[in-house]
């Protein structure tokens, strides 16, 4: 059975969990705080990050985009990424935008946790601009669609949904729903799916706070 190293707030790990559940692939979930000194994930991922998927052979795959690409290739049914190259590119664009928004949110979270004298408003505001512009582009791409891309559930929905819910969990007061009602409606539809309901992100206490 596959083993997936994960963390409760992680939108990147959530993408993999959702993909595995959508494809009915059994896996053992190993949940930890990757920031803590005693984290286990560095033993399988030299970059020390979750998600990391460990195969029955013991081989580890890390970086959520690569993990999901591998899962899609090894377990193609049901297909979550279209075959045609231009369509694949279109779907992957949502993952790049969603991951980029989450990367900026992670940086904002840790910037905010610094001692006041170490906090950089300029750095925080730079990341916030990426979130704002990334959301605006996702809203433009989604438009009035029932799904993030095309006429069915794809990896574009996984990426978009994971980013939106992470934003909501990390920054509850961020007014993305008012700004982008189409994204709010898509998020609500996606969060009703069993694979989303089973993987709702929750904050975690970090014992070994990064200086
Ligand atoms: N690009 C990576 C990002 C993964 C990532 O940043 N994971 C965080 C946890 S979370 O921010 O997703 O909750 C981590 O393990 N960080 C530990 C570290 O960076 O040392 C991916 O998509 O897999």
Tab-separated table of C-alpha atoms and ligand atoms in Angstrom:
chain	number	residue	atom	x	y	z
A	1	UNK	CA	0.000	0.000	0.000
A	2	UNK	CA	1.195	3.540	-0.743
A	3	UNK	CA	2.186	5.691	2.227
A	4	UNK	CA	1.539	9.431	2.026
A	5	UNK	CA	3.337	11.868	4.300
A	6	UNK	CA	1.027	14.795	4.956
A	7	UNK	CA	0.253	17.700	7.285
A	8	UNK	CA	-3.234	18.798	8.326
A	9	UNK	CA	-3.114	22.328	6.825
A	10	UNK	CA	-1.150	21.396	3.686
A	11	UNK	CA	-2.948	22.326	0.452
A	12	UNK	CA	-0.197	20.540	-1.505
A	13	UNK	CA	-0.690	17.287	0.405
A	14	UNK	CA	-4.461	17.774	0.118
A	15	UNK	CA	-4.201	17.746	-3.692
A	16	UNK	CA	-2.613	14.299	-3.518
A	17	UNK	CA	-5.106	13.008	-0.926
A	18	UNK	CA	-8.019	14.178	-3.074
A	19	UNK	CA	-6.520	12.608	-6.218
A	20	UNK	CA	-5.983	9.262	-4.456
A	21	UNK	CA	-9.523	9.261	-3.049
A	22	UNK	CA	-11.068	10.270	-6.396
A	23	UNK	CA	-9.318	7.268	-7.962
A	24	UNK	CA	-10.219	4.951	-5.057
A	25	UNK	CA	-6.547	4.156	-4.456
A	26	UNK	CA	-5.951	2.871	-0.907
A	27	UNK	CA	-3.152	4.555	0.999
A	28	UNK	CA	-1.782	4.918	4.514
A	29	UNK	CA	-1.831	8.548	5.688
A	30	UNK	CA	1.107	9.660	7.835
A	31	UNK	CA	0.231	13.043	9.326
A	32	UNK	CA	2.936	15.146	10.962
A	33	UNK	CA	4.281	18.657	11.472
A	34	UNK	CA	7.050	18.869	8.853
A	35	UNK	CA	8.478	21.978	10.551
A	36	UNK	CA	9.281	20.132	13.767
A	37	UNK	CA	12.800	18.823	14.347
A	38	UNK	CA	11.529	15.262	14.808
A	39	UNK	CA	9.588	15.186	11.525
A	40	UNK	CA	9.866	11.868	9.662
A	41	UNK	CA	9.465	13.190	6.108
A	42	UNK	CA	13.147	14.201	5.637
A	43	UNK	CA	13.943	10.462	5.721
A	44	UNK	CA	12.006	10.038	2.461
A	45	UNK	CA	12.215	13.544	0.961
A	46	UNK	CA	15.656	15.252	1.094
A	47	UNK	CA	13.802	18.552	0.671
A	48	UNK	CA	12.026	17.883	3.976
A	49	UNK	CA	8.550	18.705	2.680
A	50	UNK	CA	5.143	17.041	2.599
A	51	UNK	CA	3.600	15.586	0.507
A	52	UNK	CA	5.830	12.626	-0.157
A	53	UNK	CA	4.368	9.406	-1.545
A	54	UNK	CA	6.256	6.209	-0.676
A	55	UNK	CA	5.634	3.231	-2.993
A	56	UNK	CA	5.591	-0.420	-1.937
A	57	UNK	CA	9.142	-0.635	-3.329
A	58	UNK	CA	10.208	2.021	-0.823
A	59	UNK	CA	10.819	4.562	-3.580
A	60	UNK	CA	9.594	8.053	-2.644
A	61	UNK	CA	7.993	10.600	-4.942
A	62	UNK	CA	7.850	14.211	-3.744
A	63	UNK	CA	6.616	17.601	-5.019
A	64	UNK	CA	2.814	17.482	-5.243
A	65	UNK	CA	2.685	18.191	-9.005
A	66	UNK	CA	5.014	15.277	-9.732
A	67	UNK	CA	3.198	12.988	-7.263
A	68	UNK	CA	-0.139	13.679	-8.940
A	69	UNK	CA	1.377	13.352	-12.423
A	70	UNK	CA	2.746	9.938	-11.414
A	71	UNK	CA	-0.593	8.857	-9.915
A	72	UNK	CA	-2.437	9.982	-13.048
A	73	UNK	CA	-0.060	7.984	-15.282
A	74	UNK	CA	-0.129	4.827	-13.142
A	75	UNK	CA	-3.850	4.969	-12.310
A	76	UNK	CA	-5.474	6.672	-15.342
A	77	UNK	CA	-9.091	5.883	-14.417
A	78	UNK	CA	-11.008	8.025	-13.871
A	79	UNK	CA	-8.983	10.508	-15.953
A	80	UNK	CA	-8.393	13.815	-14.143
A	81	UNK	CA	-6.119	15.322	-16.799
A	82	UNK	CA	-7.119	15.475	-20.512
A	83	UNK	CA	-4.986	13.751	-23.147
A	84	UNK	CA	-4.667	16.567	-25.717
A	85	UNK	CA	-1.508	18.599	-25.091
A	86	UNK	CA	-3.170	22.016	-25.202
A	87	UNK	CA	-5.913	20.816	-22.848
A	88	UNK	CA	-3.295	19.345	-20.480
A	89	UNK	CA	-1.518	22.701	-20.481
A	90	UNK	CA	-4.797	24.487	-19.717
A	91	UNK	CA	-5.504	22.180	-16.765
A	92	UNK	CA	-1.931	22.413	-15.436
A	93	UNK	CA	-2.152	26.229	-15.525
A	94	UNK	CA	-4.713	26.036	-12.694
A	95	UNK	CA	-2.247	23.943	-10.667
A	96	UNK	CA	0.528	26.480	-11.249
A	97	UNK	CA	-1.772	29.327	-10.194
A	98	UNK	CA	-3.177	27.431	-7.205
A	99	UNK	CA	0.262	26.329	-5.988
A	100	UNK	CA	1.655	29.831	-6.530
A	101	UNK	CA	-1.145	31.336	-4.441
A	102	UNK	CA	-0.467	28.751	-1.710
A	103	UNK	CA	3.290	29.392	-1.811
A	104	UNK	CA	2.618	33.115	-1.276
A	105	UNK	CA	0.141	32.345	1.544
A	106	UNK	CA	2.732	30.152	3.293
A	107	UNK	CA	5.312	32.950	3.074
A	108	UNK	CA	2.775	35.443	4.426
A	109	UNK	CA	1.907	33.083	7.295
A	110	UNK	CA	5.536	32.795	8.398
A	111	UNK	CA	6.264	36.493	7.840
A	112	UNK	CA	3.337	37.298	10.123
A	113	UNK	CA	4.713	34.912	12.753
A	114	UNK	CA	8.075	36.695	12.992
A	115	UNK	CA	8.902	38.913	15.950
A	116	UNK	CA	7.474	42.402	15.232
A	117	UNK	CA	10.928	43.919	14.756
A	118	UNK	CA	11.716	41.251	12.118
A	119	UNK	CA	8.431	41.535	10.207
A	120	UNK	CA	8.765	42.994	6.690
A	121	UNK	CA	5.598	44.718	5.504
A	122	UNK	CA	7.124	45.089	2.039
A	123	UNK	CA	7.782	41.352	1.759
A	124	UNK	CA	4.299	40.544	3.103
A	125	UNK	CA	2.663	42.978	0.660
A	126	UNK	CA	4.641	41.519	-2.257
A	127	UNK	CA	3.240	38.064	-1.515
A	128	UNK	CA	-0.255	39.478	-1.043
A	129	UNK	CA	-0.080	40.956	-4.564
A	130	UNK	CA	0.591	37.464	-5.912
A	131	UNK	CA	-2.452	36.113	-4.076
A	132	UNK	CA	-4.688	38.932	-5.336
A	133	UNK	CA	-3.529	38.634	-8.958
A	134	UNK	CA	-3.546	34.834	-8.869
A	135	UNK	CA	-7.127	34.778	-7.620
A	136	UNK	CA	-8.186	37.292	-10.274
A	137	UNK	CA	-6.696	35.074	-12.989
A	138	UNK	CA	-8.364	31.946	-11.589
A	139	UNK	CA	-11.669	33.834	-11.481
A	140	UNK	CA	-11.163	34.891	-15.126
A	141	UNK	CA	-10.389	31.325	-16.206
A	142	UNK	CA	-13.268	29.768	-14.272
A	143	UNK	CA	-15.724	32.459	-15.519
A	144	UNK	CA	-19.246	31.015	-15.172
A	145	UNK	CA	-18.178	27.396	-15.526
A	146	UNK	CA	-19.672	24.620	-13.436
A	147	UNK	CA	-16.109	23.245	-13.213
A	148	UNK	CA	-12.746	24.980	-13.070
A	149	UNK	CA	-11.971	23.819	-16.637
A	150	UNK	CA	-14.053	22.082	-19.316
A	151	UNK	CA	-17.285	20.235	-18.665
A	152	UNK	CA	-16.203	17.776	-15.979
A	153	UNK	CA	-14.229	17.384	-12.741
A	154	UNK	CA	-10.475	17.539	-13.439
A	155	UNK	CA	-7.214	18.209	-11.652
A	156	UNK	CA	-7.966	21.925	-12.296
A	157	UNK	CA	-10.755	21.604	-9.715
A	158	UNK	CA	-8.434	19.883	-7.238
A	159	UNK	CA	-5.821	22.636	-7.564
A	160	UNK	CA	-8.309	25.507	-7.483
A	161	UNK	CA	-10.344	24.032	-4.624
A	162	UNK	CA	-7.285	23.260	-2.506
A	163	UNK	CA	-5.966	26.813	-2.895
A	164	UNK	CA	-9.312	28.455	-2.083
A	165	UNK	CA	-9.916	26.393	1.046
A	166	UNK	CA	-6.336	26.923	2.247
A	167	UNK	CA	-6.833	30.666	1.819
A	168	UNK	CA	-10.057	30.443	3.824
A	169	UNK	CA	-8.412	28.443	6.618
A	170	UNK	CA	-5.231	30.518	6.841
A	171	UNK	CA	-6.787	33.966	6.313
A	172	UNK	CA	-10.505	33.737	7.261
A	173	UNK	CA	-11.029	37.500	6.847
A	174	UNK	CA	-9.631	37.663	3.320
A	175	UNK	CA	-12.578	38.925	1.160
A	176	UNK	CA	-12.110	36.545	-1.789
A	177	UNK	CA	-15.737	35.373	-1.746
A	178	UNK	CA	-17.116	38.876	-2.178
A	179	UNK	CA	-14.487	39.714	-4.809
A	180	UNK	CA	-14.962	36.492	-6.808
A	181	UNK	CA	-18.452	35.010	-6.287
A	182	UNK	CA	-17.817	32.506	-9.093
A	183	UNK	CA	-14.847	31.091	-7.175
A	184	UNK	CA	-16.929	31.009	-3.981
A	185	UNK	CA	-19.652	29.010	-5.763
A	186	UNK	CA	-17.085	26.607	-7.255
A	187	UNK	CA	-15.410	26.128	-3.868
A	188	UNK	CA	-18.735	25.329	-2.199
A	189	UNK	CA	-19.588	22.785	-4.902
A	190	UNK	CA	-16.177	21.119	-4.684
A	191	UNK	CA	-16.123	21.002	-0.875
A	192	UNK	CA	-19.335	18.934	-1.027
A	193	UNK	CA	-17.464	16.106	-2.789
A	194	UNK	CA	-16.552	13.177	-0.503
A	195	UNK	CA	-12.855	13.508	-1.442
A	196	UNK	CA	-12.892	17.149	-0.315
A	197	UNK	CA	-15.077	16.535	2.750
A	198	UNK	CA	-12.614	13.866	3.906
A	199	UNK	CA	-9.590	16.174	3.595
A	200	UNK	CA	-10.657	19.577	4.984
A	201	UNK	CA	-7.492	21.436	6.044
A	202	UNK	CA	-7.017	22.326	9.708
A	203	UNK	CA	-4.271	24.439	11.331
A	204	UNK	CA	-1.551	22.635	13.274
A	205	UNK	CA	0.549	23.703	16.247
A	206	UNK	CA	4.205	24.127	15.252
A	207	UNK	CA	6.466	23.347	18.195
A	208	UNK	CA	9.765	24.281	16.564
A	209	UNK	CA	8.910	27.750	15.279
A	210	UNK	CA	11.185	28.785	12.389
A	211	UNK	CA	13.241	31.760	13.581
B	1	LIG	N1	6.094	22.667	-3.848
B	1	LIG	C1	5.839	21.751	-2.768
B	1	LIG	C2	5.444	22.514	-1.535
B	1	LIG	C3	5.256	21.613	-0.322
B	1	LIG	C4	5.318	22.387	0.987
B	1	LIG	O1	5.657	23.579	1.018
B	1	LIG	N2	4.978	21.705	2.098
B	1	LIG	C5	5.126	22.328	3.421
B	1	LIG	C6	3.940	22.062	4.324
B	1	LIG	S1	2.540	23.018	3.896
B	1	LIG	O2	2.998	24.406	3.760
B	1	LIG	O3	2.064	22.500	2.621
B	1	LIG	O4	1.567	22.850	4.973
B	1	LIG	C7	6.326	21.722	4.099
B	1	LIG	O5	6.433	20.501	4.158
B	1	LIG	N3	7.184	22.583	4.652
B	1	LIG	C8	8.311	22.117	5.435
B	1	LIG	C9	9.574	22.803	4.994
B	1	LIG	O6	9.497	23.588	4.021
B	1	LIG	O7	10.620	22.562	5.612
B	1	LIG	C10	4.748	20.759	-3.185
B	1	LIG	O8	3.879	21.176	-3.972
B	1	LIG	O9	4.774	19.595	-2.770
